[in-house]
GROMACS .gro file of C-alpha atoms in nm:
model
  378
    1MET     CA    1   2.353  -1.781   2.176
    2ALA     CA    2   2.615  -2.033   2.090
    3CYS     CA    3   2.845  -1.809   1.888
    4GLU     CA    4   3.028  -1.488   1.995
    5ALA     CA    5   2.955  -1.143   1.858
    6LYS     CA    6   3.154  -1.054   1.553
    7ARG     CA    7   3.084  -0.685   1.542
    8PRO     CA    8   3.142  -0.403   1.793
    9LYS     CA    9   2.853  -0.241   1.985
   10VAL     CA   10   2.713   0.062   1.801
   11ASP     CA   11   2.404   0.111   2.012
   12ASN     CA   12   2.308   0.085   2.377
   13ASP     CA   13   1.980  -0.114   2.297
   14ALA     CA   14   2.038  -0.458   2.447
   15SER     CA   15   1.767  -0.624   2.231
   16LEU     CA   16   1.925  -0.470   1.913
   17GLN     CA   17   2.268  -0.589   2.007
   18ASN     CA   18   2.132  -0.943   2.080
   19PHE     CA   19   1.963  -0.935   1.735
   20LEU     CA   20   2.284  -0.833   1.562
   21ARG     CA   21   2.477  -1.116   1.736
   22TRP     CA   22   2.196  -1.346   1.612
   23CYS     CA   23   2.241  -1.215   1.257
   24ASP     CA   24   2.612  -1.317   1.263
   25CYS     CA   25   2.505  -1.669   1.398
   26VAL     CA   26   2.268  -1.725   1.103
   27ASN     CA   27   2.515  -1.580   0.837
   28LEU     CA   28   2.308  -1.270   0.775
   29VAL     CA   29   2.571  -1.037   0.638
   30LEU     CA   30   2.535  -0.661   0.705
   31SER     CA   31   2.748  -0.406   0.511
   32LYS     CA   32   2.986  -0.201   0.723
   33LYS     CA   33   2.846   0.104   0.553
   34VAL     CA   34   2.511   0.084   0.728
   35GLN     CA   35   2.399   0.087   1.085
   36VAL     CA   36   2.075  -0.026   1.257
   37CYS     CA   37   1.972   0.193   1.526
   38LYS     CA   38   1.685   0.371   1.717
   39GLY     CA   39   1.529   0.675   1.566
   40GLY     CA   40   1.383   0.562   1.233
   41VAL     CA   41   1.138   0.822   1.075
   42VAL     CA   42   0.842   0.571   1.107
   43ALA     CA   43   0.909   0.290   1.364
   44ASP     CA   44   1.134   0.240   1.661
   45TYR     CA   45   1.422   0.130   1.441
   46GLY     CA   46   1.575   0.236   1.118
   47MET     CA   47   1.897   0.191   0.901
   48VAL     CA   48   2.131   0.482   0.850
   49ALA     CA   49   2.420   0.511   0.606
   50GLN     CA   50   2.761   0.541   0.780
   51GLU     CA   51   2.937   0.617   0.443
   52ASP     CA   52   2.826   0.722   0.105
   53ILE     CA   53   2.666   0.427  -0.077
   54GLY     CA   54   2.660   0.389  -0.457
   55GLU     CA   55   2.374   0.250  -0.667
   56GLY     CA   56   2.387  -0.134  -0.690
   57GLU     CA   57   2.575  -0.183  -0.356
   58VAL     CA   58   2.440  -0.468  -0.147
   59LEU     CA   59   2.335  -0.340   0.203
   60PHE     CA   60   2.271  -0.691   0.352
   61THR     CA   61   2.225  -1.049   0.248
   62ILE     CA   62   1.973  -1.275   0.420
   63PRO     CA   63   2.020  -1.660   0.384
   64ARG     CA   64   1.694  -1.836   0.314
   65SER     CA   65   1.744  -2.043   0.614
   66ALA     CA   66   1.702  -1.733   0.834
   67LEU     CA   67   1.354  -1.657   0.688
   68LEU     CA   68   1.059  -1.732   0.900
   69HIS     CA   69   0.763  -1.900   0.726
   70GLN     CA   70   0.553  -2.215   0.742
   71GLY     CA   71   0.833  -2.420   0.601
   72THR     CA   72   1.103  -2.321   0.843
   73THR     CA   73   0.913  -2.296   1.182
   74HIS     CA   74   0.960  -2.568   1.436
   75VAL     CA   75   0.595  -2.669   1.378
   76ALA     CA   76   0.648  -2.707   1.005
   77ALA     CA   77   0.549  -3.080   1.007
   78LEU     CA   78   0.232  -3.007   1.192
   79LEU     CA   79   0.126  -2.719   0.961
   80GLU     CA   80   0.198  -2.946   0.662
   81GLN     CA   81  -0.017  -3.228   0.821
   82GLU     CA   82  -0.308  -2.994   0.876
   83LYS     CA   83  -0.265  -2.777   0.553
   84ASP     CA   84  -0.601  -2.857   0.413
   85SER     CA   85  -0.787  -2.714   0.716
   86LEU     CA   86  -0.552  -2.406   0.718
   87GLU     CA   87  -0.612  -2.288   0.353
   88SER     CA   88  -0.728  -1.935   0.290
   89THR     CA   89  -0.716  -1.695   0.004
   90SER     CA   90  -0.450  -1.485   0.163
   91GLY     CA   91  -0.227  -1.769   0.267
   92TRP     CA   92  -0.170  -1.596   0.598
   93VAL     CA   93  -0.304  -1.865   0.836
   94PRO     CA   94   0.008  -2.092   0.852
   95LEU     CA   95   0.238  -1.788   0.890
   96LEU     CA   96   0.034  -1.655   1.174
   97LEU     CA   97   0.035  -1.983   1.356
   98ALA     CA   98   0.413  -2.015   1.303
   99LEU     CA   99   0.454  -1.666   1.449
  100LEU     CA  100   0.237  -1.742   1.757
  101TYR     CA  101   0.443  -2.049   1.825
  102GLU     CA  102   0.780  -1.899   1.767
  103TYR     CA  103   0.691  -1.578   1.961
  104THR     CA  104   0.577  -1.778   2.269
  105THR     CA  105   0.833  -2.048   2.295
  106THR     CA  106   1.162  -1.976   2.465
  107GLN     CA  107   1.337  -2.226   2.249
  108SER     CA  108   1.273  -2.035   1.923
  109LYS     CA  109   1.552  -2.002   1.672
  110TRP     CA  110   1.420  -1.644   1.604
  111LYS     CA  111   1.376  -1.532   1.966
  112PRO     CA  112   1.638  -1.247   1.930
  113TYR     CA  113   1.460  -1.129   1.615
  114LEU     CA  114   1.111  -1.158   1.760
  115SER     CA  115   1.223  -0.988   2.086
  116LEU     CA  116   1.264  -0.657   1.894
  117TRP     CA  117   0.893  -0.650   1.839
  118THR     CA  118   0.662  -0.436   2.037
  119ASP     CA  119   0.438  -0.652   2.263
  120PHE     CA  120   0.139  -0.781   2.063
  121LYS     CA  121  -0.088  -0.595   2.299
  122MET     CA  122   0.032  -0.275   2.133
  123LEU     CA  123  -0.206  -0.283   1.837
  124ASP     CA  124  -0.064   0.026   1.677
  125HIS     CA  125   0.255  -0.161   1.585
  126PRO     CA  126   0.252  -0.326   1.242
  127MET     CA  127   0.362  -0.661   1.142
  128PHE     CA  128   0.577  -0.654   0.832
  129CYS     CA  129   0.603  -0.943   0.580
  130PHE     CA  130   0.704  -1.005   0.229
  131GLN     CA  131   0.548  -1.214  -0.038
  132GLU     CA  132   0.798  -1.361  -0.285
  133PRO     CA  133   0.724  -1.269  -0.651
  134GLN     CA  134   0.624  -1.539  -0.886
  135GLU     CA  135   0.872  -1.633  -1.153
  136GLU     CA  136   0.744  -1.587  -1.508
  137ASP     CA  137   0.719  -1.892  -1.719
  138ASP     CA  138   0.564  -1.970  -2.064
  139ASP     CA  139   0.400  -2.283  -1.937
  140GLU     CA  140   0.025  -2.227  -1.902
  141ASP     CA  141  -0.006  -2.472  -1.615
  142ASP     CA  142   0.208  -2.254  -1.403
  143GLU     CA  143  -0.053  -1.980  -1.406
  144GLU     CA  144  -0.276  -2.197  -1.198
  145ASP     CA  145  -0.007  -2.242  -0.924
  146PRO     CA  146  -0.092  -2.059  -0.599
  147PRO     CA  147   0.119  -1.763  -0.498
  148ASN     CA  148   0.413  -1.821  -0.274
  149PRO     CA  149   0.317  -1.783   0.101
  150PRO     CA  150   0.409  -1.466   0.286
  151MET     CA  151   0.715  -1.478   0.510
  152MET     CA  152   0.903  -1.278   0.777
  153VAL     CA  153   1.235  -1.136   0.655
  154PRO     CA  154   1.472  -1.041   0.947
  155MET     CA  155   1.663  -0.716   0.893
  156ALA     CA  156   1.452  -0.629   0.593
  157ASP     CA  157   1.171  -0.524   0.827
  158MET     CA  158   1.403  -0.291   1.012
  159LEU     CA  159   1.401  -0.059   0.715
  160ASN     CA  160   1.123   0.202   0.694
  161HIS     CA  161   0.907   0.276   0.396
  162VAL     CA  162   0.876   0.581   0.171
  163SER     CA  163   0.738   0.602  -0.183
  164LYS     CA  164   1.071   0.744  -0.302
  165HIS     CA  165   1.280   0.473  -0.153
  166ASN     CA  166   1.654   0.414  -0.212
  167ALA     CA  167   1.676   0.039  -0.155
  168ASN     CA  168   1.493  -0.265  -0.285
  169LEU     CA  169   1.485  -0.626  -0.187
  170GLU     CA  170   1.589  -0.877  -0.448
  171PHE     CA  171   1.528  -1.256  -0.448
  172THR     CA  172   1.784  -1.515  -0.542
  173PRO     CA  173   1.765  -1.894  -0.506
  174ASP     CA  174   1.988  -1.893  -0.207
  175SER     CA  175   1.930  -1.558  -0.041
  176LEU     CA  176   1.751  -1.227  -0.036
  177LYS     CA  177   1.954  -0.913  -0.089
  178MET     CA  178   1.880  -0.543  -0.004
  179VAL     CA  179   2.021  -0.341  -0.284
  180CYS     CA  180   2.074   0.032  -0.318
  181VAL     CA  181   1.871   0.161  -0.608
  182ARG     CA  182   1.997   0.524  -0.598
  183PRO     CA  183   2.290   0.689  -0.417
  184ILE     CA  184   2.262   0.725  -0.042
  185LYS     CA  185   2.472   0.995   0.139
  186LYS     CA  186   2.640   0.936   0.462
  187GLY     CA  187   2.385   1.014   0.742
  188GLU     CA  188   2.081   0.951   0.535
  189GLU     CA  189   1.825   0.689   0.631
  190VAL     CA  190   1.794   0.376   0.413
  191PHE     CA  191   1.435   0.333   0.295
  192ASN     CA  192   1.278   0.019   0.148
  193THR     CA  193   0.940   0.017  -0.033
  194TYR     CA  194   0.639  -0.187   0.069
  195GLY     CA  195   0.477  -0.115  -0.267
  196GLN     CA  196   0.287   0.161  -0.424
  197MET     CA  197   0.048   0.238  -0.137
  198ALA     CA  198  -0.195   0.512  -0.040
  199ASN     CA  199  -0.173   0.649   0.315
  200TRP     CA  200  -0.496   0.470   0.402
  201GLN     CA  201  -0.338   0.136   0.286
  202LEU     CA  202  -0.016   0.210   0.480
  203LEU     CA  203  -0.221   0.278   0.794
  204HIS     CA  204  -0.443  -0.018   0.751
  205MET     CA  205  -0.157  -0.270   0.683
  206TYR     CA  206   0.141  -0.128   0.864
  207GLY     CA  207   0.019   0.127   1.117
  208PHE     CA  208   0.185   0.446   0.985
  209THR     CA  209   0.136   0.719   0.726
  210GLN     CA  210   0.351   0.958   0.523
  211THR     CA  211   0.278   1.330   0.462
  212HIS     CA  212   0.077   1.374   0.157
  213SER     CA  213   0.349   1.576  -0.034
  214ASP     CA  214   0.589   1.276   0.020
  215ASN     CA  215   0.358   1.001  -0.085
  216ASP     CA  216   0.337   0.986  -0.462
  217ALA     CA  217   0.091   0.683  -0.441
  218ASP     CA  218  -0.177   0.863  -0.232
  219THR     CA  219  -0.524   0.821  -0.352
  220ALA     CA  220  -0.887   0.934  -0.285
  221ASP     CA  221  -1.210   0.745  -0.367
  222ILE     CA  222  -1.537   0.895  -0.507
  223PRO     CA  223  -1.821   0.660  -0.450
  224VAL     CA  224  -2.021   0.565  -0.754
  225ILE     CA  225  -2.342   0.682  -0.569
  226ASN     CA  226  -2.209   1.034  -0.562
  227LEU     CA  227  -2.172   1.032  -0.948
  228TYR     CA  228  -2.527   0.918  -0.965
  229LYS     CA  229  -2.649   1.189  -0.728
  230ALA     CA  230  -2.460   1.430  -0.936
  231ALA     CA  231  -2.660   1.324  -1.243
  232THR     CA  232  -2.985   1.349  -1.069
  233LYS     CA  233  -2.908   1.721  -1.014
  234GLU     CA  234  -2.879   1.791  -1.391
  235PRO     CA  235  -3.163   2.029  -1.497
  236ASP     CA  236  -3.258   1.814  -1.795
  237GLY     CA  237  -3.221   1.469  -1.613
  238ASP     CA  238  -3.478   1.205  -1.663
  239GLN     CA  239  -3.529   1.083  -1.301
  240GLN     CA  240  -3.707   0.764  -1.386
  241LEU     CA  241  -3.427   0.670  -1.651
  242LEU     CA  242  -3.165   0.754  -1.401
  243ALA     CA  243  -3.320   0.528  -1.139
  244GLU     CA  244  -3.314   0.242  -1.389
  245MET     CA  245  -2.948   0.325  -1.466
  246TRP     CA  246  -2.869   0.324  -1.096
  247GLU     CA  247  -3.004  -0.031  -1.063
  248LEU     CA  248  -2.747  -0.134  -1.319
  249LEU     CA  249  -2.465   0.074  -1.175
  250ARG     CA  250  -2.503   0.036  -0.802
  251ASP     CA  251  -2.268  -0.256  -0.761
  252LYS     CA  252  -1.978  -0.067  -0.915
  253GLU     CA  253  -1.676   0.004  -0.705
  254ALA     CA  254  -1.570   0.352  -0.612
  255PHE     CA  255  -1.354   0.557  -0.854
  256VAL     CA  256  -0.999   0.590  -0.739
  257PHE     CA  257  -0.818   0.917  -0.813
  258GLY     CA  258  -0.445   0.959  -0.768
  259LYS     CA  259  -0.239   1.280  -0.774
  260ASP     CA  260  -0.205   1.276  -1.159
  261SER     CA  261  -0.499   1.073  -1.293
  262CYS     CA  262  -0.792   0.833  -1.223
  263PHE     CA  263  -0.660   0.487  -1.164
  264THR     CA  264  -1.001   0.334  -1.244
  265HIS     CA  265  -1.040   0.524  -1.565
  266THR     CA  266  -1.207   0.247  -1.767
  267GLU     CA  267  -1.474   0.208  -1.508
  268LEU     CA  268  -1.532   0.578  -1.474
  269HIS     CA  269  -1.552   0.615  -1.858
  270SER     CA  270  -1.822   0.340  -1.874
  271VAL     CA  271  -2.029   0.491  -1.585
  272LEU     CA  272  -2.025   0.833  -1.737
  273LYS     CA  273  -2.132   0.704  -2.072
  274VAL     CA  274  -2.429   0.525  -1.921
  275LEU     CA  275  -2.542   0.820  -1.713
  276CYS     CA  276  -2.532   1.051  -2.022
  277MET     CA  277  -2.744   0.803  -2.248
  278SER     CA  278  -3.078   0.873  -2.397
  279ARG     CA  279  -3.350   0.623  -2.318
  280GLU     CA  280  -3.308   0.465  -2.650
  281GLU     CA  281  -2.934   0.424  -2.610
  282PHE     CA  282  -2.972   0.284  -2.273
  283LEU     CA  283  -3.234   0.020  -2.385
  284GLU     CA  284  -2.994  -0.086  -2.654
  285PHE     CA  285  -2.717  -0.099  -2.407
  286LYS     CA  286  -2.912  -0.331  -2.183
  287ASN     CA  287  -3.027  -0.554  -2.458
  288ASN     CA  288  -2.671  -0.599  -2.581
  289ASP     CA  289  -2.543  -0.676  -2.221
  290GLY     CA  290  -2.319  -0.373  -2.221
  291TRP     CA  291  -2.013  -0.319  -2.439
  292GLU     CA  292  -1.733  -0.544  -2.511
  293ASP     CA  293  -1.400  -0.441  -2.360
  294ASP     CA  294  -1.174  -0.274  -2.608
  295GLU     CA  295  -0.818  -0.304  -2.482
  296ASP     CA  296  -0.683  -0.077  -2.763
  297GLU     CA  297  -0.891   0.210  -2.613
  298ASP     CA  298  -0.750   0.172  -2.270
  299GLU     CA  299  -0.450   0.393  -2.304
  300THR     CA  300  -0.666   0.656  -2.474
  301ILE     CA  301  -0.916   0.652  -2.184
  302PHE     CA  302  -0.627   0.680  -1.942
  303GLN     CA  303  -0.520   1.003  -2.100
  304VAL     CA  304  -0.886   1.135  -2.101
  305PHE     CA  305  -0.887   1.099  -1.726
  306SER     CA  306  -0.544   1.233  -1.646
  307ASN     CA  307  -0.510   1.577  -1.492
  308ASP     CA  308  -0.460   1.729  -1.841
  309GLY     CA  309  -0.740   1.525  -1.983
  310LEU     CA  310  -0.987   1.642  -1.721
  311LEU     CA  311  -0.951   2.000  -1.847
  312GLU     CA  312  -1.060   1.898  -2.201
  313LEU     CA  313  -1.361   1.672  -2.103
  314LYS     CA  314  -1.705   1.746  -2.255
  315SER     CA  315  -1.886   1.992  -2.024
  316LYS     CA  316  -2.145   1.743  -1.888
  317TRP     CA  317  -1.890   1.491  -1.784
  318ARG     CA  318  -1.684   1.762  -1.620
  319ARG     CA  319  -1.990   1.886  -1.425
  320LEU     CA  320  -2.071   1.526  -1.303
  321ILE     CA  321  -1.715   1.456  -1.183
  322HIS     CA  322  -1.702   1.800  -1.017
  323GLU     CA  323  -2.024   1.758  -0.827
  324ALA     CA  324  -1.943   1.406  -0.731
  325ALA     CA  325  -1.609   1.520  -0.589
  326ARG     CA  326  -1.782   1.796  -0.412
  327LEU     CA  327  -2.036   1.565  -0.250
  328THR     CA  328  -1.737   1.343  -0.138
  329VAL     CA  329  -1.549   1.633   0.016
  330MET     CA  330  -1.870   1.730   0.214
  331GLY     CA  331  -1.808   1.415   0.415
  332TYR     CA  332  -1.471   1.536   0.544
  333PRO     CA  333  -1.379   1.810   0.795
  334ASN     CA  334  -1.267   2.148   0.659
  335LEU     CA  335  -0.965   2.133   0.434
  336ASP     CA  336  -0.828   2.477   0.521
  337GLU     CA  337  -0.846   2.390   0.899
  338ASP     CA  338  -0.654   2.069   0.850
  339ARG     CA  339  -0.401   2.253   0.629
  340VAL     CA  340  -0.333   2.494   0.915
  341LEU     CA  341  -0.298   2.210   1.156
  342MET     CA  342  -0.063   2.016   0.927
  343GLU     CA  343   0.168   2.332   0.908
  344ASP     CA  344   0.169   2.393   1.286
  345GLN     CA  345   0.422   2.158   1.446
  346ALA     CA  346   0.328   2.249   1.795
  347SER     CA  347  -0.032   2.159   1.736
  348LEU     CA  348   0.078   1.835   1.560
  349GLU     CA  349   0.275   1.723   1.852
  350ARG     CA  350  -0.019   1.768   2.085
  351LEU     CA  351  -0.217   1.510   1.885
  352SER     CA  352  -0.202   1.141   1.956
  353ARG     CA  353  -0.019   0.906   1.713
  354ARG     CA  354  -0.368   0.788   1.592
  355GLN     CA  355  -0.493   1.139   1.551
  356ARG     CA  356  -0.184   1.241   1.348
  357ASN     CA  357  -0.231   0.937   1.120
  358ALA     CA  358  -0.596   1.008   1.066
  359LEU     CA  359  -0.510   1.375   0.979
  360LYS     CA  360  -0.262   1.275   0.720
  361VAL     CA  361  -0.498   1.027   0.563
  362ARG     CA  362  -0.794   1.265   0.531
  363TYR     CA  363  -0.575   1.565   0.440
  364GLY     CA  364  -0.412   1.376   0.150
  365GLN     CA  365  -0.761   1.247   0.029
  366LYS     CA  366  -0.912   1.592   0.043
  367SER     CA  367  -0.614   1.749  -0.134
  368ILE     CA  368  -0.665   1.514  -0.428
  369LEU     CA  369  -1.039   1.565  -0.430
  370ASP     CA  370  -0.991   1.942  -0.423
  371LYS     CA  371  -0.759   1.912  -0.718
  372VAL     CA  372  -1.016   1.716  -0.912
  373MET     CA  373  -1.278   1.990  -0.836
  374GLU     CA  374  -1.026   2.250  -0.955
  375LEU     CA  375  -0.962   2.069  -1.279
  376THR     CA  376  -1.342   2.018  -1.356
  377LYS     CA  377  -1.492   2.343  -1.256
  378SER     CA  378  -1.689   2.538  -1.502
   0.00000   0.00000   0.00000
């Protein structure tokens, strides 16, 4: 690098030291109260408080010129020239091409940053990116603007994620700042948030999971077909009528339950109403092309399908949800066996990383479904 190091060595990792020198060169300012080092709880690296940190303190500031995206890469002009052929709903294609170029060229401005990454052949390692939030505006035309493209944010991706995070990334016109959102004690790890994500989402997008007890955003799905199957088991069910209902409902998405409520409460409410209709009510429903959405009822419906609300549901609705949850659980290994495995540290350590992640995902989902069954049992 053209500039000299401005900070003392705090870790024996040569790649990390090279990255920290690069941070000084690009004017990325890191607070003296934190240290980047090996040993993060999720990935290879993490950030640890060297002193007590108060709410509102800035942990580091990243100038926008240090961000890596389609507008800052060395091939920005080529990407702009070919932008029509690179369009996608996600907006990821230009960024991925920029990353491929910057990662493979020895002349990349971001080489010290990219050198921290595990080799791309290691598919278990996640690639972390941010998407800048849209600014709110009263101009209706702005609603049609495409979202800002994803970008790579050096230093921010050194922080690991937990749902109960203690730091958050703030965007300003000139820079991005990682700000402490609740007090951090000396020796504690600094955690960012990647958003409210269930374990299956964290694994899919970033390659890691949290324990179920630590992830407040964990979820479990109940497929709509299991609710239909539950209805067909009712002793007074009209099988022909239910088959007609299924033709109408089969394209519905799965119902998503969290730790405290059903997130897709409006959809669950609608499907339960249909499955419990008489033939006359169903014919009228089809003739009227369903119900009009009533936004005023949404909060009430949310309460109906909260954990407290499930206890008070009408008996048939409770039976249907209970049986649908039971049918879903049958597709998983035994919950008690997984619970024993989760609590046995020696057994956990014998599992591969992939096996541990799979265990955490399914254990969390089964725990939520087990709770739903408990709340809806007769």
